[in-house]
XYZ file of C-alpha atoms in Angstrom:
575
model
C 117.584 129.317 155.606
C 115.444 127.342 153.165
C 113.864 124.260 154.663
C 115.199 121.090 153.070
C 112.106 119.040 153.812
C 108.415 119.353 154.263
C 107.852 118.061 157.763
C 104.927 115.917 158.796
C 104.001 114.194 162.041
C 106.760 111.737 162.835
C 106.931 108.840 165.236
C 110.470 107.599 165.933
C 111.299 103.939 165.562
C 110.920 101.936 168.765
C 114.142 101.813 170.740
C 113.527 98.148 171.536
C 113.630 97.297 167.823
C 116.833 99.253 167.382
C 118.479 97.308 170.202
C 117.303 93.981 168.809
C 118.582 94.877 165.363
C 121.963 96.010 166.655
C 121.603 99.609 165.492
C 122.116 101.059 168.979
C 125.576 100.167 170.292
C 125.451 98.629 173.748
C 128.301 99.001 176.198
C 127.646 95.698 177.948
C 130.575 93.410 178.557
C 131.022 90.432 176.186
C 129.191 87.992 178.434
C 129.120 85.138 175.920
C 132.884 85.401 175.368
C 133.465 85.555 179.123
C 131.390 82.409 179.605
C 133.365 80.662 176.872
C 136.619 81.665 178.528
C 135.526 80.327 181.909
C 134.324 76.991 180.532
C 137.236 76.467 178.148
C 139.835 76.898 180.897
C 138.074 75.123 183.741
C 136.734 72.067 181.907
C 140.120 70.499 180.980
C 141.352 70.980 184.558
C 138.260 69.366 186.076
C 138.688 66.397 183.743
C 142.414 66.164 184.452
C 142.048 66.293 188.219
C 139.248 63.734 188.091
C 141.152 61.286 185.874
C 144.653 61.853 187.233
C 145.975 63.191 183.918
C 146.958 66.465 185.503
C 149.941 67.346 183.315
C 148.096 66.789 180.052
C 145.079 68.701 181.364
C 147.360 71.642 182.141
C 148.734 71.548 178.588
C 145.158 71.445 177.274
C 144.341 74.438 179.478
C 147.326 76.273 177.988
C 145.886 75.641 174.513
C 142.490 76.874 175.711
C 144.154 79.930 177.275
C 145.757 80.870 173.971
C 142.504 80.138 172.172
C 140.583 82.472 174.475
C 143.169 85.142 173.683
C 142.321 84.805 169.978
C 138.579 84.316 170.287
C 136.831 87.257 168.682
C 133.556 88.744 167.534
C 134.384 88.437 163.833
C 132.582 86.070 161.413
C 132.685 82.396 162.296
C 134.725 81.420 159.233
C 137.386 83.948 160.289
C 137.529 82.470 163.783
C 137.899 78.942 162.422
C 140.755 80.004 160.161
C 142.588 81.986 162.854
C 142.196 79.416 165.648
C 143.080 76.507 163.365
C 146.318 78.099 162.180
C 147.129 79.223 165.703
C 146.645 75.697 167.057
C 148.707 74.053 164.340
C 151.561 76.549 164.719
C 151.537 76.240 168.524
C 151.554 72.440 168.315
C 154.476 72.497 165.891
C 156.418 74.808 168.184
C 155.544 72.634 171.179
C 156.904 69.542 169.454
C 160.166 71.322 168.608
C 160.548 72.671 172.131
C 159.707 69.341 173.727
C 162.253 67.444 171.629
C 164.880 70.068 172.438
C 164.156 69.741 176.155
C 164.380 65.946 175.996
C 167.871 66.263 174.558
C 169.011 67.460 177.976
C 171.255 70.142 176.463
C 170.642 73.804 177.253
C 172.421 74.739 174.031
C 169.905 72.747 171.995
C 167.044 74.466 173.818
C 168.535 77.885 173.136
C 169.062 77.133 169.443
C 165.495 75.839 169.184
C 164.073 79.024 170.695
C 166.166 81.310 168.491
C 165.197 79.412 165.332
C 161.523 79.471 166.352
C 161.748 83.221 167.003
C 163.346 83.841 163.620
C 160.659 81.793 161.847
C 157.923 83.570 163.809
C 159.363 86.939 162.832
C 159.535 86.051 159.137
C 155.813 85.341 158.982
C 154.729 87.694 161.750
C 154.113 90.791 159.592
C 152.205 89.104 156.771
C 148.684 89.722 157.997
C 146.601 89.060 161.062
C 146.362 85.264 160.782
C 150.062 84.847 159.970
C 150.963 87.167 162.850
C 148.929 85.119 165.320
C 150.380 81.859 163.987
C 153.942 83.172 164.216
C 153.548 84.367 167.790
C 152.113 81.028 168.907
C 154.775 79.069 167.058
C 157.276 80.789 169.345
C 155.059 80.419 172.421
C 154.687 76.696 171.733
C 158.453 76.291 171.512
C 158.904 78.218 174.761
C 156.380 76.116 176.687
C 157.620 72.860 175.161
C 161.201 73.620 176.176
C 160.217 74.748 179.668
C 157.615 72.259 180.939
C 158.619 68.581 180.867
C 155.740 66.297 179.827
C 156.063 62.576 180.568
C 155.031 59.971 178.028
C 155.311 59.878 174.233
C 156.255 63.096 172.477
C 152.869 63.396 170.770
C 150.850 63.545 173.996
C 151.577 67.215 174.672
C 150.708 68.602 171.192
C 147.556 66.489 171.125
C 146.502 67.877 174.504
C 147.274 71.416 173.340
C 145.172 70.968 170.197
C 142.347 69.582 172.329
C 142.272 72.807 174.340
C 142.283 74.941 171.184
C 139.554 72.774 169.649
C 137.403 73.264 172.749
C 137.553 77.042 172.321
C 136.882 76.676 168.599
C 133.759 74.593 169.212
C 132.441 76.921 171.902
C 133.126 80.002 169.785
C 131.591 78.768 166.533
C 128.687 76.666 167.843
C 126.182 79.566 167.472
C 126.745 79.324 163.697
C 124.322 76.378 163.730
C 121.327 78.528 164.676
C 122.332 82.127 163.838
C 124.606 81.739 160.866
C 124.816 85.334 159.648
C 124.239 87.173 162.932
C 127.656 88.886 162.848
C 127.343 89.972 159.225
C 123.835 91.240 159.919
C 124.990 93.314 162.888
C 127.842 94.838 160.848
C 125.558 95.863 157.984
C 122.881 97.208 160.330
C 125.557 99.241 162.094
C 126.123 101.137 158.831
C 122.482 102.159 158.683
C 122.564 103.181 162.326
C 125.696 105.266 161.752
C 124.077 106.841 158.687
C 121.049 107.854 160.752
C 123.293 109.378 163.412
C 125.243 111.265 160.743
C 122.092 112.712 159.204
C 120.912 113.795 162.641
C 124.243 115.601 163.116
C 124.059 117.438 159.774
C 124.631 121.165 160.126
C 126.194 120.792 163.591
C 129.806 120.615 164.830
C 129.287 116.874 165.421
C 128.873 116.173 161.699
C 132.564 115.522 160.993
C 132.906 112.926 163.727
C 129.641 111.287 162.668
C 130.884 110.986 159.076
C 134.060 109.298 160.317
C 132.044 106.816 162.328
C 130.020 106.066 159.212
C 133.262 105.473 157.300
C 134.483 103.079 159.988
C 131.160 101.226 159.936
C 131.325 100.883 156.137
C 134.913 99.614 156.317
C 134.004 97.065 158.976
C 130.931 95.880 157.089
C 133.000 95.439 153.931
C 135.578 93.368 155.813
C 132.893 91.207 157.395
C 130.966 90.741 154.132
C 133.989 90.446 151.827
C 133.656 86.684 151.535
C 130.054 86.984 150.350
C 130.274 89.919 147.935
C 131.537 87.964 144.940
C 129.456 87.621 141.760
C 128.831 83.888 142.190
C 125.250 82.558 142.329
C 123.600 81.956 145.681
C 122.522 78.457 146.638
C 118.878 77.712 147.463
C 118.083 78.403 151.078
C 120.375 81.419 151.261
C 117.627 84.022 151.316
C 119.118 85.697 154.379
C 122.498 86.006 152.684
C 120.887 87.488 149.576
C 119.220 90.094 151.792
C 122.526 90.905 153.447
C 124.332 91.321 150.123
C 121.595 93.664 148.863
C 121.722 95.671 152.080
C 125.520 95.857 151.880
C 125.430 97.124 148.278
C 122.850 99.759 149.119
C 124.793 100.819 152.215
C 127.591 102.050 149.952
C 125.171 104.177 147.951
C 123.578 105.389 151.166
C 126.999 106.480 152.425
C 127.485 108.554 149.293
C 124.135 110.299 149.782
C 124.744 110.918 153.476
C 128.182 112.389 152.788
C 126.645 114.833 150.337
C 124.002 115.921 152.838
C 126.664 116.451 155.490
C 128.693 118.538 153.060
C 125.663 120.742 152.412
C 125.687 121.493 156.165
C 121.955 122.008 156.602
C 119.963 120.646 159.550
C 117.559 117.927 158.460
C 114.072 117.097 159.645
C 113.300 113.752 161.321
C 111.613 112.490 158.160
C 115.039 112.610 156.517
C 117.218 111.422 159.391
C 114.914 108.424 159.841
C 115.382 107.171 156.267
C 118.399 104.859 156.981
C 116.497 103.159 159.804
C 113.441 102.673 157.606
C 115.704 101.197 154.928
C 117.205 98.828 157.454
C 113.764 97.631 158.531
C 112.754 97.140 154.908
C 115.942 95.329 153.849
C 116.638 93.313 156.998
C 113.377 93.051 158.913
C 113.238 91.412 162.287
C 111.141 88.267 162.497
C 107.573 89.315 163.115
C 108.308 92.977 162.376
C 105.088 94.376 160.917
C 106.626 97.760 160.060
C 109.007 96.427 157.415
C 106.756 97.693 154.672
C 106.302 101.173 156.110
C 105.374 103.968 153.726
C 108.094 106.086 152.188
C 109.059 109.178 154.166
C 107.542 112.413 152.922
C 110.264 114.897 152.013
C 110.923 116.979 148.963
C 114.194 116.100 147.163
C 115.270 119.637 146.398
C 119.052 119.064 146.550
C 121.503 116.507 145.129
C 121.876 114.835 148.496
C 118.147 114.497 149.087
C 117.576 113.260 145.538
C 120.286 110.630 146.047
C 118.743 109.665 149.387
C 115.303 109.302 147.807
C 116.783 107.187 144.997
C 118.589 104.792 147.302
C 115.499 104.489 149.498
C 113.414 103.592 146.466
C 116.030 101.015 145.447
C 115.607 99.330 148.821
C 112.101 98.317 147.711
C 113.340 96.460 144.630
C 114.036 92.758 144.577
C 117.610 93.105 143.357
C 120.501 95.519 143.092
C 122.311 95.359 139.766
C 125.373 97.375 140.713
C 128.230 95.320 142.150
C 129.800 96.236 145.447
C 132.885 98.412 144.973
C 136.219 96.664 145.093
C 138.594 98.017 147.691
C 142.378 97.664 147.430
C 144.174 95.252 149.706
C 145.811 96.866 152.681
C 149.472 97.633 152.269
C 151.898 95.233 153.896
C 155.471 95.710 154.902
C 158.082 94.403 152.493
C 160.640 91.631 152.763
C 163.420 93.781 154.269
C 161.125 94.728 157.160
C 160.196 91.061 157.691
C 163.846 90.059 157.819
C 164.823 92.867 160.202
C 161.930 92.112 162.528
C 162.776 88.390 162.472
C 166.396 89.113 163.352
C 165.437 91.498 166.167
C 162.896 89.063 167.624
C 165.456 86.235 167.505
C 168.038 88.513 169.142
C 165.649 89.420 171.963
C 164.819 85.767 172.583
C 168.516 84.869 172.582
C 169.353 87.625 175.081
C 166.514 86.732 177.439
C 167.283 83.011 177.243
C 170.935 83.688 178.089
C 169.771 85.881 180.988
C 167.574 83.056 182.244
C 170.492 80.602 182.097
C 172.915 83.040 183.742
C 170.517 84.008 186.532
C 169.387 80.417 187.048
C 165.880 81.818 187.180
C 163.182 79.367 188.242
C 161.061 78.481 185.270
C 163.267 80.631 183.049
C 160.904 80.229 180.091
C 159.009 83.269 181.446
C 161.618 85.581 179.903
C 161.367 84.464 176.238
C 157.616 83.974 176.653
C 157.274 87.624 177.657
C 159.268 88.675 174.594
C 156.892 86.709 172.358
C 153.894 88.534 173.818
C 155.361 92.042 173.838
C 157.300 92.326 170.614
C 154.365 92.638 168.196
C 154.660 96.048 166.468
C 151.729 95.140 164.209
C 149.476 94.763 167.279
C 149.999 98.319 168.486
C 152.657 100.550 170.068
C 155.425 98.385 171.526
C 156.006 100.774 174.416
C 152.350 100.550 175.416
C 152.372 96.742 175.242
C 155.521 96.614 177.385
C 154.083 98.915 180.062
C 150.737 97.139 180.102
C 152.524 93.802 180.350
C 154.431 94.953 183.408
C 151.354 96.447 185.068
C 149.296 93.342 184.301
C 151.970 91.046 185.690
C 152.180 92.963 188.974
C 148.393 93.012 189.280
C 148.067 89.336 188.415
C 150.764 88.359 190.925
C 149.013 90.381 193.621
C 145.627 88.858 192.779
C 146.765 85.242 192.820
C 148.850 85.879 195.928
C 145.738 87.132 197.721
C 143.781 84.071 196.612
C 146.555 81.782 197.850
C 146.216 83.272 201.326
C 142.523 82.385 201.419
C 142.497 78.799 200.164
C 144.615 75.875 199.072
C 141.808 73.731 197.623
C 142.472 72.391 194.138
C 138.864 72.805 193.077
C 138.803 76.331 194.456
C 141.821 77.166 192.327
C 140.091 75.698 189.274
C 137.202 78.039 190.036
C 139.721 80.874 190.169
C 141.003 79.824 186.739
C 137.439 79.995 185.413
C 137.010 83.506 186.822
C 140.270 84.728 185.353
C 139.466 83.000 182.052
C 136.326 85.113 181.859
C 138.352 88.197 182.749
C 140.852 87.437 180.006
C 138.065 87.168 177.418
C 137.000 90.662 178.450
C 140.560 91.990 178.546
C 141.522 90.920 175.028
C 138.635 93.055 173.751
C 139.137 96.082 175.969
C 142.606 96.433 177.493
C 145.862 94.515 177.202
C 146.800 95.064 180.863
C 143.546 93.401 181.964
C 144.236 90.431 179.710
C 147.779 90.189 181.083
C 146.468 90.263 184.650
C 144.232 87.292 183.942
C 146.894 85.383 182.007
C 149.453 85.835 184.792
C 147.060 84.556 187.454
C 146.045 81.552 185.334
C 149.660 80.574 184.633
C 150.442 80.620 188.368
C 147.555 78.242 189.047
C 148.643 75.942 186.225
C 152.177 75.810 187.630
C 150.771 74.976 191.045
C 148.755 72.113 189.561
C 151.995 70.806 188.034
C 153.452 70.592 191.538
C 155.640 73.683 191.393
C 154.825 75.383 194.710
C 157.825 77.718 194.805
C 157.270 81.379 195.621
C 157.776 82.820 192.159
C 156.001 86.136 192.684
C 159.139 88.268 192.820
C 161.015 86.479 190.000
C 157.996 86.760 187.682
C 157.836 90.531 188.114
C 161.595 90.899 187.645
C 161.591 88.621 184.602
C 158.762 90.565 182.986
C 160.498 93.897 183.547
C 163.787 92.512 182.209
C 162.186 91.072 179.067
C 160.285 94.315 178.465
C 163.513 96.300 178.778
C 165.288 94.042 176.278
C 162.448 94.435 173.772
C 162.302 98.218 174.140
C 166.054 98.647 173.714
C 166.093 96.445 170.614
C 162.997 98.043 169.121
C 163.911 101.686 169.527
C 167.628 101.240 168.881
C 167.476 99.014 165.802
C 163.961 98.939 164.303
C 164.434 100.854 161.039
C 160.772 101.711 160.412
C 159.473 103.740 163.336
C 155.794 104.427 163.656
C 156.291 107.992 162.383
C 157.658 106.712 159.072
C 154.693 104.353 158.702
C 152.330 107.257 159.415
C 154.085 109.313 156.726
C 153.715 106.501 154.194
C 150.080 105.844 155.035
C 149.215 109.534 154.881
C 150.865 109.865 151.467
C 148.942 106.826 150.243
C 145.696 108.294 151.578
C 146.297 111.663 149.918
C 147.069 109.901 146.654
C 143.792 107.956 146.908
C 141.884 111.194 147.551
C 143.469 112.853 144.513
C 142.708 109.798 142.388
C 139.058 110.016 143.437
C 138.978 113.724 142.626
C 140.540 113.260 139.178
C 138.537 110.210 138.021
C 135.122 110.635 139.658
C 133.686 112.900 136.894
C 134.549 110.409 134.144
C 133.525 106.991 135.495
C 130.246 105.226 136.164
C 128.476 105.057 139.539
C 130.003 101.716 140.588
C 133.566 102.799 139.758
C 132.988 106.157 141.424
C 131.766 104.507 144.600
C 134.766 102.189 144.572
C 137.151 105.132 144.261
C 135.302 106.971 147.021
C 135.318 104.025 149.423
C 139.004 103.390 148.720
C 139.858 107.029 149.458
C 137.923 107.167 152.715
C 139.341 103.833 153.828
C 142.895 104.965 153.202
C 142.200 108.193 155.086
C 140.827 106.256 158.058
C 143.930 104.047 158.019
C 146.087 107.177 157.971
C 144.328 108.480 161.078
C 144.975 105.207 162.874
C 148.633 105.213 161.820
C 148.992 108.781 163.095
C 147.415 107.874 166.433
C 149.807 104.906 166.690
C 152.805 107.123 165.982
C 151.816 109.659 168.628
C 151.760 106.907 171.248
C 155.351 105.930 170.469
C 158.380 107.970 171.638
C 159.675 110.285 168.931
C 163.229 111.382 168.221
C 164.286 114.410 170.288
C 164.218 117.641 168.327
C 162.064 116.165 165.561
C 158.424 117.245 166.055
C 155.873 115.000 164.407
C 154.044 116.298 161.321
C 150.408 117.318 161.530
C 149.087 114.241 159.743
C 145.585 114.755 161.120
C 145.201 118.158 159.481
C 146.318 116.781 156.126
C 143.839 113.931 156.441
C 141.022 116.306 157.444
C 141.691 118.485 154.393
C 141.647 115.422 152.144
C 138.377 114.247 153.703
C 136.809 117.634 153.002
C 138.030 117.382 149.406
C 136.403 113.953 149.061
C 133.164 115.285 150.554
C 133.096 118.066 147.970
C 133.875 115.667 145.107
C 131.041 113.388 146.255
C 128.554 116.259 146.317
C 129.612 117.508 142.868
C 129.504 113.989 141.415
C 125.988 113.348 142.643
C 124.839 116.748 141.401
C 126.296 116.001 137.986
C 124.783 112.505 137.875
C 121.289 113.756 138.626
C 121.678 116.617 136.157
C 122.471 114.055 133.451
C 119.660 111.764 134.579
C 121.964 108.874 135.498
């Protein structure tokens, strides 16, 4: 086999720098988010117990609890938008539920919940922010109609918004001193994934490494989307200018790396280290003296290596003229699906509310509240959410029951809320059952602070199982767009994007070609996720699921080949 490079003595980049830059993924728990969860839930309760405003402090803790559930690691502007809409929707639902409860008529409460569920369903499939807002509109109505709050009607929504605002402040405060940290980490992750992919070239691990590079590029584009427009940068935005340059070059780097993977030849360290050297040159750490390191010594004797050398050289320029490729918006479900989902969600809430009234269940709001949490088909497989909800409820009941045997101190229980608030912040990032465990335990403590000392352990488990059963029956009996159909549609869209890239790549310029390529790989990654979702849902008996993954793999190989041929043609023409 011909050597692709001329090797020379090589010293790998220090691992400590890679960790600081975010290029080496760490498996540590989200400690900052856990700390925010603990503080956000405990602080309102400490203030409420100290001032005697216990009921309002509990409502504020509910707002903080929901805020912790939506706190994320995405850019700060995204968090502000999501938490703000969530808080406003929850407050609106709380007002409606509270007014319905004050009417003293169970019929009014039921109508309020059904209307709130229908409204939540109409907006619930229109994107991530709308989905979160719709769910919390319904949750606000459920809590408002189930927990009486003395005083003027506006006290409860104001307290709820205070809790959400506390989470918002804690979550976005780091923006003041590390404004673009999240964007920086996302872009650096692309260069780290590119280095890993080059190291895997010519091995069986190459295909998986290329997929991880695709995912990193998709994530970086989502994170940087707000900054990639053609508008001028304001003075003092040098860091943002660096990030935009690095993001543009990351797309070109991905094209070169894909070509080298397609050539299936092992590469020397002088080649595999190029993405990391680019990252240090484009986004140097403060005080990093190696940012201006000499170019790696390898001979560009193939299209992929020539493209890699070109993009590395471009990293030393002051500007990148080519715009970032435009990616198509993700497909959304149409109006008929919105209407059907809204009707099914309203039906489930109606059934569970009637069950609560018929069974005279203590704190019957638990039934419709469980429906609001489980019935989110856009958040993942409904069956999985239902099972995890049940498991989390049982675990949470057992945990808080054990704590109750050890202490009855109010301040000790507030400490327990802080601990479970931290656990919930971890759970929302890693496993829904863990988040449900924490939420269940926190709600029990909040009810105890409201003076409800009844033994509700058994009813809570039964109510959760009943609500989950109602959701599953409605979903699998009446939902007209099963996950398998969505996987079929997404796979067809991905194959169409791959064919479009194949047909147009030879006739367009570099920027358009890169846009077509990124769109194709993004659609293929979405198709893989849709297929994985479908395989976690029950399928119809006697109807085996198609082999979507094989179709996607074949299309990915086609795109790899098109990329290699396009780069070879570009260099042959001197472009």
